[in-house]
Amino acid sequence: MTDITAIHAKYARLIDTSDSLSRLDDIRVSALGRKGEISMMMRGLGEMTLDEKKVMGPALNGLKNDIAALIETRKTALENEALNKALASETLDMSLPVNIGMGTLHPVQQVMEEITVIFSDTGFSVVEGPDIEDDFHNFTALNFPPDHPARDMHDTFFMVPDETESGKDVKRQTGKHTSEQKVLRTHTSPVQIRTMINRKPPIRIIAPGRTYRCDSDQTHTPMFHQVEGLAIDGDIHMGHLKGCLINFVSAFFENDVDVRFRPHHFPFTEPSAEMDVRYERVGSEIRIGQGDKWMEILGCGMVHPDVLRACNLNPDEHQGFAFGMGVDRLAMLKYGIPDLRDMFAADTRWLAHYGFSPLLQANLATGLS
Ligand code: PHE
């Protein structure tokens, strides 16, 4: 308990003396982020006895809520301070001439188009699904058992009908997920389900789009982008999957890129793998395709028979592969963008620097016709 009081005091002091929003956000990450001190303590609850849990559970929850509230209050104060300062020092010259420059394509948009061009060349068409999904398409049909921890692992944003309650509380109150429970999709894989239910094989689609997880630090943003891929036919095997993805990375990085497939687990594919690309760091630059380090860029595997069955397909007649890749990470790697968070800050100077001319076709950029 003294531990908790001391930790409370430590963060209260840090929050109170933080003098910028970025410093405050660092404090939030170190306390409440995925690997934050308080989050790690909460994770430790699982190993405690029931009696210990009865004491420590509420105490840790209280600590977490207190610190979150202190951060929120300090944030508002800092924002007000910054606004007042800006109002006092900035002036607006209404007589300046209007400057309407041409906008640029965001690197994420550019990379999505590059990915689309590469896959269309091998017969994939583009489909889209809704950002607001239901539990059935996002989890159940993808073979996540009900109340499986993997659903929490995805740090899901649950949509709550009554705004006074948080999604997690509702889940706890009802004790189970209902298949109509609305969530912000945590991945683009639900588009696999929608496609298999609505189309007959052979299927070859990619599905680019926004995805959401409750996570925010230097390498995670609550909204990010993925491209899903799905191929279903009568005689598809792992060799097709590998060939397709090896072909993709070489075209995307415009280079013969060395890759490796590492065994992994996803509930909706079996076998499952992650694909890494070889890279090296030269100074602050990352060079893809050479060197002795490996970086994970996508998850993939053969569609699980249970998933096929959930979509009314017979696994003895149809099989296929699926993959999902993080678009933001690919854009950062290809175009040397150092910080993920800048991507979504809507700063026009950043866009002018990293953006692409809307008149430059993506297929020119990839060298494919
Ligand atoms: N949906 C997985 C993720 O978000 C990626 C994936 C897609 C893995 C398709 C296998 C097959 O991490």
mmCIF file of C-alpha atoms and ligand atoms in Angstrom:
data_model
loop_
_atom_site.group_PDB
_atom_site.id
_atom_site.type_symbol
_atom_site.label_atom_id
_atom_site.label_comp_id
_atom_site.label_asym_id
_atom_site.label_seq_id
_atom_site.Cartn_x
_atom_site.Cartn_y
_atom_site.Cartn_z
ATOM 1 C CA MET A 1 0.000 0.000 0.000
ATOM 2 C CA THR A 2 2.840 2.396 0.854
ATOM 3 C CA ASP A 3 4.040 1.608 -2.605
ATOM 4 C CA ILE A 4 0.823 2.935 -4.064
ATOM 5 C CA THR A 5 0.894 6.094 -1.989
ATOM 6 C CA ALA A 6 4.493 6.731 -3.001
ATOM 7 C CA ILE A 7 3.762 6.128 -6.674
ATOM 8 C CA HIS A 8 0.717 8.349 -6.470
ATOM 9 C CA ALA A 9 2.800 11.125 -4.921
ATOM 10 C CA LYS A 10 5.580 10.662 -7.480
ATOM 11 C CA TYR A 11 3.293 11.034 -10.496
ATOM 12 C CA ALA A 12 1.228 13.794 -8.914
ATOM 13 C CA ARG A 13 4.455 15.782 -8.493
ATOM 14 C CA LEU A 14 5.668 15.008 -12.031
ATOM 15 C CA ILE A 15 2.309 15.983 -13.515
ATOM 16 C CA ASP A 16 2.083 19.142 -11.493
ATOM 17 C CA THR A 17 5.543 20.308 -12.553
ATOM 18 C CA SER A 18 5.292 19.230 -16.212
ATOM 19 C CA ASP A 19 5.615 22.315 -18.358
ATOM 20 C CA SER A 20 4.658 21.091 -21.833
ATOM 21 C CA LEU A 21 2.063 18.840 -23.429
ATOM 22 C CA SER A 22 4.729 16.549 -24.849
ATOM 23 C CA ARG A 23 6.381 16.177 -21.428
ATOM 24 C CA LEU A 24 2.938 15.424 -19.966
ATOM 25 C CA ASP A 25 2.333 12.800 -22.629
ATOM 26 C CA ASP A 26 5.695 11.163 -21.818
ATOM 27 C CA ILE A 27 4.577 10.970 -18.196
ATOM 28 C CA ARG A 28 1.263 9.422 -19.282
ATOM 29 C CA VAL A 29 3.091 6.786 -21.352
ATOM 30 C CA SER A 30 5.498 5.942 -18.519
ATOM 31 C CA ALA A 31 2.623 5.563 -16.024
ATOM 32 C CA LEU A 32 -0.381 4.319 -17.994
ATOM 33 C CA GLY A 33 1.022 3.301 -21.393
ATOM 34 C CA ARG A 34 1.099 -0.334 -22.424
ATOM 35 C CA LYS A 35 4.420 -0.883 -20.609
ATOM 36 C CA GLY A 36 3.818 1.888 -18.068
ATOM 37 C CA GLU A 37 4.601 1.427 -14.384
ATOM 38 C CA ILE A 38 0.968 1.358 -13.245
ATOM 39 C CA SER A 39 -0.136 -0.837 -16.162
ATOM 40 C CA MET A 40 2.608 -3.325 -15.280
ATOM 41 C CA MET A 41 1.467 -3.344 -11.632
ATOM 42 C CA MET A 42 -2.100 -4.040 -12.788
ATOM 43 C CA ARG A 43 -0.852 -6.872 -14.909
ATOM 44 C CA GLY A 44 0.748 -8.302 -11.748
ATOM 45 C CA LEU A 45 -2.727 -8.749 -10.221
ATOM 46 C CA GLY A 46 -3.115 -12.030 -12.075
ATOM 47 C CA GLU A 47 -0.431 -13.660 -9.935
ATOM 48 C CA MET A 48 -1.855 -12.569 -6.578
ATOM 49 C CA THR A 49 -3.987 -14.556 -4.168
ATOM 50 C CA LEU A 50 -7.670 -13.748 -3.951
ATOM 51 C CA ASP A 51 -7.209 -11.867 -0.656
ATOM 52 C CA GLU A 52 -4.374 -9.785 -2.044
ATOM 53 C CA LYS A 53 -6.402 -9.063 -5.146
ATOM 54 C CA LYS A 54 -9.344 -7.847 -3.069
ATOM 55 C CA VAL A 55 -7.103 -5.193 -1.554
ATOM 56 C CA MET A 56 -4.813 -4.408 -4.448
ATOM 57 C CA GLY A 57 -7.428 -4.485 -7.229
ATOM 58 C CA PRO A 58 -9.452 -1.468 -6.065
ATOM 59 C CA ALA A 59 -6.313 0.298 -4.825
ATOM 60 C CA LEU A 60 -4.608 0.019 -8.215
ATOM 61 C CA ASN A 61 -7.773 0.990 -10.057
ATOM 62 C CA GLY A 62 -8.085 4.048 -7.845
ATOM 63 C CA LEU A 63 -4.452 4.916 -8.515
ATOM 64 C CA LYS A 64 -4.934 4.551 -12.254
ATOM 65 C CA ASN A 65 -8.082 6.680 -12.316
ATOM 66 C CA ASP A 66 -6.540 9.346 -10.078
ATOM 67 C CA ILE A 67 -3.451 9.683 -12.224
ATOM 68 C CA ALA A 68 -5.517 9.743 -15.418
ATOM 69 C CA ALA A 69 -7.692 12.495 -13.940
ATOM 70 C CA LEU A 70 -4.658 14.520 -12.793
ATOM 71 C CA ILE A 71 -3.180 14.246 -16.292
ATOM 72 C CA GLU A 72 -6.448 15.396 -17.849
ATOM 73 C CA THR A 73 -6.674 18.416 -15.535
ATOM 74 C CA ARG A 74 -3.060 19.381 -16.155
ATOM 75 C CA LYS A 75 -3.572 18.941 -19.891
ATOM 76 C CA THR A 76 -6.478 21.370 -19.927
ATOM 77 C CA ALA A 77 -4.452 23.866 -17.889
ATOM 78 C CA LEU A 78 -1.461 23.604 -20.249
ATOM 79 C CA GLU A 79 -3.687 23.917 -23.310
ATOM 80 C CA ASN A 80 -5.340 27.040 -21.897
ATOM 81 C CA GLU A 81 -1.961 28.523 -21.051
ATOM 82 C CA ALA A 82 -0.721 27.902 -24.615
ATOM 83 C CA LEU A 83 -3.873 29.384 -26.100
ATOM 84 C CA ASN A 84 -3.667 32.518 -23.975
ATOM 85 C CA LYS A 85 -0.022 32.935 -24.884
ATOM 86 C CA ALA A 86 -0.821 32.566 -28.590
ATOM 87 C CA LEU A 87 -3.732 35.010 -28.359
ATOM 88 C CA ALA A 88 -1.504 37.555 -26.693
ATOM 89 C CA SER A 89 1.395 37.242 -29.121
ATOM 90 C CA GLU A 90 -0.067 36.346 -32.537
ATOM 91 C CA THR A 91 -1.682 38.767 -34.928
ATOM 92 C CA LEU A 92 -3.528 38.089 -38.132
ATOM 93 C CA ASP A 93 -2.815 40.298 -41.127
ATOM 94 C CA MET A 94 -6.081 40.376 -43.065
ATOM 95 C CA SER A 95 -4.468 42.370 -45.881
ATOM 96 C CA LEU A 96 -2.047 39.579 -46.931
ATOM 97 C CA PRO A 97 -2.728 38.150 -50.419
ATOM 98 C CA VAL A 98 -4.467 34.767 -50.568
ATOM 99 C CA ASN A 99 -2.079 31.940 -51.346
ATOM 100 C CA ILE A 100 -3.870 28.857 -52.626
ATOM 101 C CA GLY A 101 -1.118 26.351 -53.343
ATOM 102 C CA MET A 102 -1.809 22.876 -54.650
ATOM 103 C CA GLY A 103 -2.352 20.320 -51.883
ATOM 104 C CA THR A 104 -0.344 17.115 -51.627
ATOM 105 C CA LEU A 105 -1.236 13.477 -51.216
ATOM 106 C CA HIS A 106 -0.522 12.196 -47.730
ATOM 107 C CA PRO A 107 2.213 9.509 -47.747
ATOM 108 C CA VAL A 108 -0.319 7.008 -46.361
ATOM 109 C CA GLN A 109 -2.594 7.671 -49.323
ATOM 110 C CA GLN A 110 0.352 7.403 -51.698
ATOM 111 C CA VAL A 111 1.505 4.103 -50.210
ATOM 112 C CA MET A 112 -2.030 2.662 -50.275
ATOM 113 C CA GLU A 113 -2.183 3.503 -53.965
ATOM 114 C CA GLU A 114 1.229 1.950 -54.590
ATOM 115 C CA ILE A 115 0.123 -1.229 -52.802
ATOM 116 C CA THR A 116 -3.112 -1.280 -54.796
ATOM 117 C CA VAL A 117 -1.246 -0.915 -58.105
ATOM 118 C CA ILE A 118 1.086 -3.812 -57.273
ATOM 119 C CA PHE A 119 -1.720 -6.179 -56.254
ATOM 120 C CA SER A 120 -4.020 -5.201 -59.122
ATOM 121 C CA ASP A 121 -1.238 -6.317 -61.430
ATOM 122 C CA THR A 122 -1.623 -9.851 -60.077
ATOM 123 C CA GLY A 123 -5.430 -9.908 -60.259
ATOM 124 C CA PHE A 124 -6.529 -8.568 -56.852
ATOM 125 C CA SER A 125 -9.435 -6.132 -56.734
ATOM 126 C CA VAL A 126 -10.084 -3.555 -54.034
ATOM 127 C CA VAL A 127 -12.956 -3.825 -51.546
ATOM 128 C CA GLU A 128 -13.821 -1.817 -48.471
ATOM 129 C CA GLY A 129 -15.610 -2.467 -45.208
ATOM 130 C CA PRO A 130 -17.046 -0.261 -42.456
ATOM 131 C CA ASP A 131 -14.839 1.311 -39.764
ATOM 132 C CA ILE A 132 -17.550 0.659 -37.188
ATOM 133 C CA GLU A 133 -17.805 -3.107 -37.076
ATOM 134 C CA ASP A 134 -19.704 -5.543 -34.914
ATOM 135 C CA ASP A 135 -18.195 -8.137 -32.644
ATOM 136 C CA PHE A 136 -19.230 -10.937 -35.006
ATOM 137 C CA HIS A 137 -17.191 -9.712 -37.985
ATOM 138 C CA ASN A 138 -14.255 -8.297 -36.006
ATOM 139 C CA PHE A 139 -13.812 -11.280 -33.660
ATOM 140 C CA THR A 140 -16.273 -14.186 -33.549
ATOM 141 C CA ALA A 141 -16.256 -15.157 -37.230
ATOM 142 C CA LEU A 142 -12.458 -14.789 -37.172
ATOM 143 C CA ASN A 143 -12.307 -17.590 -34.622
ATOM 144 C CA PHE A 144 -11.653 -15.515 -31.496
ATOM 145 C CA PRO A 145 -13.514 -17.505 -28.797
ATOM 146 C CA PRO A 146 -15.967 -15.459 -26.669
ATOM 147 C CA ASP A 147 -14.200 -13.597 -23.851
ATOM 148 C CA HIS A 148 -10.827 -14.779 -25.114
ATOM 149 C CA PRO A 149 -8.093 -12.436 -23.848
ATOM 150 C CA ALA A 150 -7.062 -11.827 -27.450
ATOM 151 C CA ARG A 151 -10.078 -9.532 -27.701
ATOM 152 C CA ASP A 152 -8.538 -7.338 -25.016
ATOM 153 C CA MET A 153 -5.073 -7.792 -26.493
ATOM 154 C CA HIS A 154 -6.365 -5.833 -29.431
ATOM 155 C CA ASP A 155 -7.072 -2.907 -27.058
ATOM 156 C CA THR A 156 -10.496 -2.574 -28.580
ATOM 157 C CA PHE A 157 -12.534 0.615 -28.589
ATOM 158 C CA PHE A 158 -16.027 -0.570 -27.715
ATOM 159 C CA MET A 159 -18.883 1.658 -28.861
ATOM 160 C CA VAL A 160 -21.150 2.469 -25.951
ATOM 161 C CA PRO A 161 -24.811 3.381 -26.417
ATOM 162 C CA ASP A 162 -24.898 5.360 -23.155
ATOM 163 C CA GLU A 163 -22.120 7.918 -23.153
ATOM 164 C CA THR A 164 -21.851 7.987 -19.393
ATOM 165 C CA GLU A 165 -20.339 4.507 -19.280
ATOM 166 C CA SER A 166 -17.043 3.342 -20.667
ATOM 167 C CA GLY A 167 -17.085 0.397 -23.064
ATOM 168 C CA LYS A 168 -15.025 -1.786 -20.776
ATOM 169 C CA ASP A 169 -17.470 -1.273 -17.892
ATOM 170 C CA VAL A 170 -20.368 -2.358 -20.052
ATOM 171 C CA LYS A 171 -18.483 -5.462 -21.034
ATOM 172 C CA ARG A 172 -17.783 -6.200 -17.404
ATOM 173 C CA GLN A 173 -21.390 -5.628 -16.400
ATOM 174 C CA THR A 174 -22.844 -7.900 -19.030
ATOM 175 C CA GLY A 175 -20.002 -10.361 -18.550
ATOM 176 C CA LYS A 176 -20.017 -11.331 -22.217
ATOM 177 C CA HIS A 177 -19.702 -9.938 -25.683
ATOM 178 C CA THR A 178 -22.799 -9.946 -27.816
ATOM 179 C CA SER A 179 -22.298 -10.385 -31.515
ATOM 180 C CA GLU A 180 -24.039 -7.059 -32.168
ATOM 181 C CA GLN A 181 -21.691 -5.154 -29.844
ATOM 182 C CA LYS A 182 -20.271 -2.376 -32.013
ATOM 183 C CA VAL A 183 -16.529 -1.812 -31.996
ATOM 184 C CA LEU A 184 -14.119 0.309 -34.003
ATOM 185 C CA ARG A 185 -12.499 -2.380 -36.106
ATOM 186 C CA THR A 186 -9.129 -3.381 -34.624
ATOM 187 C CA HIS A 187 -7.886 -4.734 -37.960
ATOM 188 C CA THR A 188 -9.034 -4.989 -41.577
ATOM 189 C CA SER A 189 -9.590 -8.766 -41.242
ATOM 190 C CA PRO A 190 -13.400 -8.372 -40.814
ATOM 191 C CA VAL A 191 -13.435 -7.421 -44.506
ATOM 192 C CA GLN A 192 -12.312 -11.019 -45.196
ATOM 193 C CA ILE A 193 -15.516 -12.226 -43.532
ATOM 194 C CA ARG A 194 -17.761 -9.760 -45.359
ATOM 195 C CA THR A 195 -16.181 -10.748 -48.677
ATOM 196 C CA MET A 196 -16.403 -14.511 -48.151
ATOM 197 C CA ILE A 197 -20.039 -14.244 -47.073
ATOM 198 C CA ASN A 198 -20.999 -12.051 -50.030
ATOM 199 C CA ARG A 199 -18.937 -13.466 -52.908
ATOM 200 C CA LYS A 200 -18.328 -16.849 -54.411
ATOM 201 C CA PRO A 201 -14.766 -18.140 -54.887
ATOM 202 C CA PRO A 202 -12.443 -17.626 -56.640
ATOM 203 C CA ILE A 203 -11.750 -14.539 -54.531
ATOM 204 C CA ARG A 204 -8.734 -12.261 -54.801
ATOM 205 C CA ILE A 205 -9.175 -9.006 -52.934
ATOM 206 C CA ILE A 206 -7.243 -6.440 -50.982
ATOM 207 C CA ALA A 207 -8.943 -4.182 -48.435
ATOM 208 C CA PRO A 208 -7.197 -0.971 -47.438
ATOM 209 C CA GLY A 209 -8.579 1.104 -44.596
ATOM 210 C CA ARG A 210 -8.442 2.684 -41.173
ATOM 211 C CA THR A 211 -8.122 0.572 -38.042
ATOM 212 C CA TYR A 212 -8.270 1.518 -34.364
ATOM 213 C CA ARG A 213 -6.706 0.392 -31.113
ATOM 214 C CA CYS A 214 -6.614 2.092 -27.756
ATOM 215 C CA ASP A 215 -2.882 2.721 -27.763
ATOM 216 C CA SER A 216 -0.747 5.832 -28.100
ATOM 217 C CA ASP A 217 3.032 6.236 -27.905
ATOM 218 C CA GLN A 218 5.968 6.829 -30.237
ATOM 219 C CA THR A 219 5.220 3.797 -32.390
ATOM 220 C CA HIS A 220 1.438 3.507 -31.919
ATOM 221 C CA THR A 221 -1.437 5.839 -32.741
ATOM 222 C CA PRO A 222 -5.080 5.118 -31.810
ATOM 223 C CA MET A 223 -5.959 5.199 -35.526
ATOM 224 C CA PHE A 224 -3.691 3.562 -38.063
ATOM 225 C CA HIS A 225 -3.984 1.951 -41.493
ATOM 226 C CA GLN A 226 -3.834 -1.592 -42.766
ATOM 227 C CA VAL A 227 -4.182 -3.371 -46.069
ATOM 228 C CA GLU A 228 -5.764 -6.807 -45.854
ATOM 229 C CA GLY A 229 -5.333 -9.416 -48.565
ATOM 230 C CA LEU A 230 -7.420 -12.523 -49.214
ATOM 231 C CA ALA A 231 -7.222 -15.204 -51.897
ATOM 232 C CA ILE A 232 -9.660 -18.143 -51.899
ATOM 233 C CA ASP A 233 -9.784 -20.859 -54.521
ATOM 234 C CA GLY A 234 -9.777 -24.636 -54.910
ATOM 235 C CA ASP A 235 -6.064 -25.369 -54.698
ATOM 236 C CA ILE A 236 -4.265 -22.558 -52.911
ATOM 237 C CA HIS A 237 -1.304 -23.402 -50.686
ATOM 238 C CA MET A 238 1.395 -21.691 -48.621
ATOM 239 C CA GLY A 239 3.689 -21.512 -51.666
ATOM 240 C CA HIS A 240 1.250 -19.145 -53.353
ATOM 241 C CA LEU A 241 1.159 -17.001 -50.231
ATOM 242 C CA LYS A 242 4.943 -16.761 -50.055
ATOM 243 C CA GLY A 243 5.348 -16.081 -53.764
ATOM 244 C CA CYS A 244 2.708 -13.384 -53.692
ATOM 245 C CA LEU A 245 4.243 -11.563 -50.724
ATOM 246 C CA ILE A 246 7.855 -11.873 -51.890
ATOM 247 C CA ASN A 247 6.771 -10.424 -55.209
ATOM 248 C CA PHE A 248 4.981 -7.622 -53.371
ATOM 249 C CA VAL A 249 7.897 -6.437 -51.191
ATOM 250 C CA SER A 250 10.346 -6.404 -54.074
ATOM 251 C CA ALA A 251 7.960 -4.338 -56.183
ATOM 252 C CA PHE A 252 7.126 -2.061 -53.261
ATOM 253 C CA PHE A 253 10.711 -1.339 -52.218
ATOM 254 C CA GLU A 254 11.843 -1.356 -55.869
ATOM 255 C CA ASN A 255 14.620 -3.706 -54.900
ATOM 256 C CA ASP A 256 15.270 -7.440 -54.396
ATOM 257 C CA VAL A 257 14.409 -7.600 -50.726
ATOM 258 C CA ASP A 258 15.476 -10.557 -48.608
ATOM 259 C CA VAL A 259 12.551 -11.792 -46.479
ATOM 260 C CA ARG A 260 11.919 -14.490 -43.900
ATOM 261 C CA PHE A 261 8.721 -16.076 -42.653
ATOM 262 C CA ARG A 262 8.576 -16.697 -38.890
ATOM 263 C CA PRO A 263 5.925 -18.986 -37.359
ATOM 264 C CA HIS A 264 3.338 -16.974 -35.420
ATOM 265 C CA HIS A 265 -0.205 -17.296 -34.095
ATOM 266 C CA PHE A 266 -3.417 -15.667 -35.267
ATOM 267 C CA PRO A 267 -6.772 -17.256 -34.374
ATOM 268 C CA PHE A 268 -7.976 -16.879 -37.968
ATOM 269 C CA THR A 269 -5.088 -18.489 -39.865
ATOM 270 C CA GLU A 270 -3.393 -21.877 -39.571
ATOM 271 C CA PRO A 271 -0.498 -22.098 -40.097
ATOM 272 C CA SER A 272 0.291 -18.454 -39.378
ATOM 273 C CA ALA A 273 3.453 -16.481 -39.949
ATOM 274 C CA GLU A 274 4.940 -13.051 -39.723
ATOM 275 C CA MET A 275 7.074 -11.818 -42.573
ATOM 276 C CA ASP A 276 10.264 -9.891 -41.815
ATOM 277 C CA VAL A 277 12.414 -7.913 -44.234
ATOM 278 C CA ARG A 278 16.165 -7.598 -43.954
ATOM 279 C CA TYR A 279 17.404 -4.126 -43.088
ATOM 280 C CA GLU A 280 20.292 -2.153 -41.679
ATOM 281 C CA ARG A 281 20.589 1.208 -40.022
ATOM 282 C CA VAL A 282 23.178 3.571 -41.437
ATOM 283 C CA GLY A 283 23.305 6.652 -39.231
ATOM 284 C CA SER A 284 19.680 7.653 -38.862
ATOM 285 C CA GLU A 285 18.731 6.080 -42.187
ATOM 286 C CA ILE A 286 17.079 2.662 -42.478
ATOM 287 C CA ARG A 287 18.074 0.656 -45.553
ATOM 288 C CA ILE A 288 15.652 -2.084 -46.503
ATOM 289 C CA GLY A 289 16.823 -5.238 -48.240
ATOM 290 C CA GLN A 290 20.374 -5.446 -46.921
ATOM 291 C CA GLY A 291 22.171 -5.752 -43.589
ATOM 292 C CA ASP A 292 21.814 -8.220 -40.749
ATOM 293 C CA LYS A 293 18.690 -7.062 -38.916
ATOM 294 C CA TRP A 294 15.088 -8.149 -39.486
ATOM 295 C CA MET A 295 11.972 -6.043 -39.263
ATOM 296 C CA GLU A 296 8.438 -7.425 -39.115
ATOM 297 C CA ILE A 297 6.144 -5.886 -41.705
ATOM 298 C CA LEU A 298 3.088 -8.121 -41.929
ATOM 299 C CA GLY A 299 1.081 -11.039 -40.567
ATOM 300 C CA CYS A 300 -0.220 -13.810 -42.803
ATOM 301 C CA GLY A 301 -1.310 -17.416 -43.020
ATOM 302 C CA MET A 302 -3.685 -19.962 -44.516
ATOM 303 C CA VAL A 303 -7.328 -19.134 -43.732
ATOM 304 C CA HIS A 304 -8.447 -21.268 -40.764
ATOM 305 C CA PRO A 305 -11.081 -23.924 -41.605
ATOM 306 C CA ASP A 306 -13.342 -22.522 -38.829
ATOM 307 C CA VAL A 307 -13.271 -19.126 -40.531
ATOM 308 C CA LEU A 308 -14.216 -20.701 -43.872
ATOM 309 C CA ARG A 309 -17.079 -22.543 -42.156
ATOM 310 C CA ALA A 310 -18.270 -19.340 -40.448
ATOM 311 C CA CYS A 311 -18.631 -17.907 -43.969
ATOM 312 C CA ASN A 312 -20.502 -20.968 -45.281
ATOM 313 C CA LEU A 313 -17.537 -22.263 -47.296
ATOM 314 C CA ASN A 314 -16.546 -25.922 -47.227
ATOM 315 C CA PRO A 315 -12.867 -26.278 -46.223
ATOM 316 C CA ASP A 316 -12.630 -29.503 -48.267
ATOM 317 C CA GLU A 317 -13.475 -27.557 -51.410
ATOM 318 C CA HIS A 318 -11.982 -24.144 -50.798
ATOM 319 C CA GLN A 319 -8.876 -22.874 -49.083
ATOM 320 C CA GLY A 320 -6.849 -19.748 -49.315
ATOM 321 C CA PHE A 321 -4.444 -17.343 -47.740
ATOM 322 C CA ALA A 322 -4.765 -13.996 -46.017
ATOM 323 C CA PHE A 323 -2.369 -11.288 -44.968
ATOM 324 C CA GLY A 324 -2.528 -7.950 -43.209
ATOM 325 C CA MET A 325 0.074 -5.216 -43.294
ATOM 326 C CA GLY A 326 0.539 -1.922 -41.477
ATOM 327 C CA VAL A 327 0.532 0.837 -44.069
ATOM 328 C CA ASP A 328 1.895 3.615 -41.845
ATOM 329 C CA ARG A 329 4.988 1.586 -40.983
ATOM 330 C CA LEU A 330 5.567 0.776 -44.679
ATOM 331 C CA ALA A 331 5.255 4.484 -45.548
ATOM 332 C CA MET A 332 7.722 5.430 -42.813
ATOM 333 C CA LEU A 333 10.208 2.799 -43.996
ATOM 334 C CA LYS A 334 9.981 3.645 -47.679
ATOM 335 C CA TYR A 335 10.009 7.412 -47.329
ATOM 336 C CA GLY A 336 12.235 7.835 -44.258
ATOM 337 C CA ILE A 337 9.589 9.362 -41.978
ATOM 338 C CA PRO A 338 10.978 9.323 -38.442
ATOM 339 C CA ASP A 339 7.952 9.791 -36.138
ATOM 340 C CA LEU A 340 4.622 8.051 -36.552
ATOM 341 C CA ARG A 341 2.695 10.710 -34.633
ATOM 342 C CA ASP A 342 3.670 13.457 -37.096
ATOM 343 C CA MET A 343 1.745 11.555 -39.754
ATOM 344 C CA PHE A 344 -1.566 12.500 -38.177
ATOM 345 C CA ALA A 345 -0.765 15.947 -36.794
ATOM 346 C CA ALA A 346 -2.290 17.661 -39.860
ATOM 347 C CA ASP A 347 0.651 20.073 -40.080
ATOM 348 C CA THR A 348 0.712 21.580 -43.574
ATOM 349 C CA ARG A 349 4.489 22.151 -43.405
ATOM 350 C CA TRP A 350 4.975 18.433 -42.796
ATOM 351 C CA LEU A 351 2.591 17.621 -45.646
ATOM 352 C CA ALA A 352 4.398 19.978 -47.990
ATOM 353 C CA HIS A 353 7.642 18.164 -47.173
ATOM 354 C CA TYR A 354 6.520 14.523 -47.132
ATOM 355 C CA GLY A 355 3.441 14.748 -49.369
ATOM 356 C CA PHE A 356 3.228 13.696 -53.023
ATOM 357 C CA SER A 357 2.027 15.543 -56.043
ATOM 358 C CA PRO A 358 -1.532 14.451 -56.798
ATOM 359 C CA LEU A 359 -0.606 14.498 -60.481
ATOM 360 C CA LEU A 360 2.113 11.901 -60.070
ATOM 361 C CA GLN A 361 0.523 8.503 -60.649
ATOM 362 C CA ALA A 362 1.322 5.831 -58.101
ATOM 363 C CA ASN A 363 2.288 3.435 -60.887
ATOM 364 C CA LEU A 364 5.079 5.790 -61.949
ATOM 365 C CA ALA A 365 6.383 5.763 -58.419
ATOM 366 C CA THR A 366 6.527 1.961 -58.332
ATOM 367 C CA GLY A 367 7.903 1.629 -61.830
ATOM 368 C CA LEU A 368 5.091 -0.740 -62.809
ATOM 369 C CA SER A 369 2.813 -0.224 -65.765
HETATM 370 N N1 PHE B 1 -5.224 -8.997 -38.616
HETATM 371 C C1 PHE B 1 -3.857 -9.255 -38.219
HETATM 372 C C2 PHE B 1 -3.365 -8.087 -37.365
HETATM 373 O O1 PHE B 1 -3.952 -7.036 -37.358
HETATM 374 C C3 PHE B 1 -2.960 -9.428 -39.419
HETATM 375 C C4 PHE B 1 -3.300 -10.629 -40.259
HETATM 376 C C5 PHE B 1 -4.190 -10.560 -41.309
HETATM 377 C C6 PHE B 1 -2.709 -11.867 -39.958
HETATM 378 C C7 PHE B 1 -4.485 -11.676 -42.076
HETATM 379 C C8 PHE B 1 -2.994 -12.984 -40.733
HETATM 380 C C9 PHE B 1 -3.880 -12.883 -41.793
HETATM 381 O O2 PHE B 1 -2.370 -8.180 -36.672
#
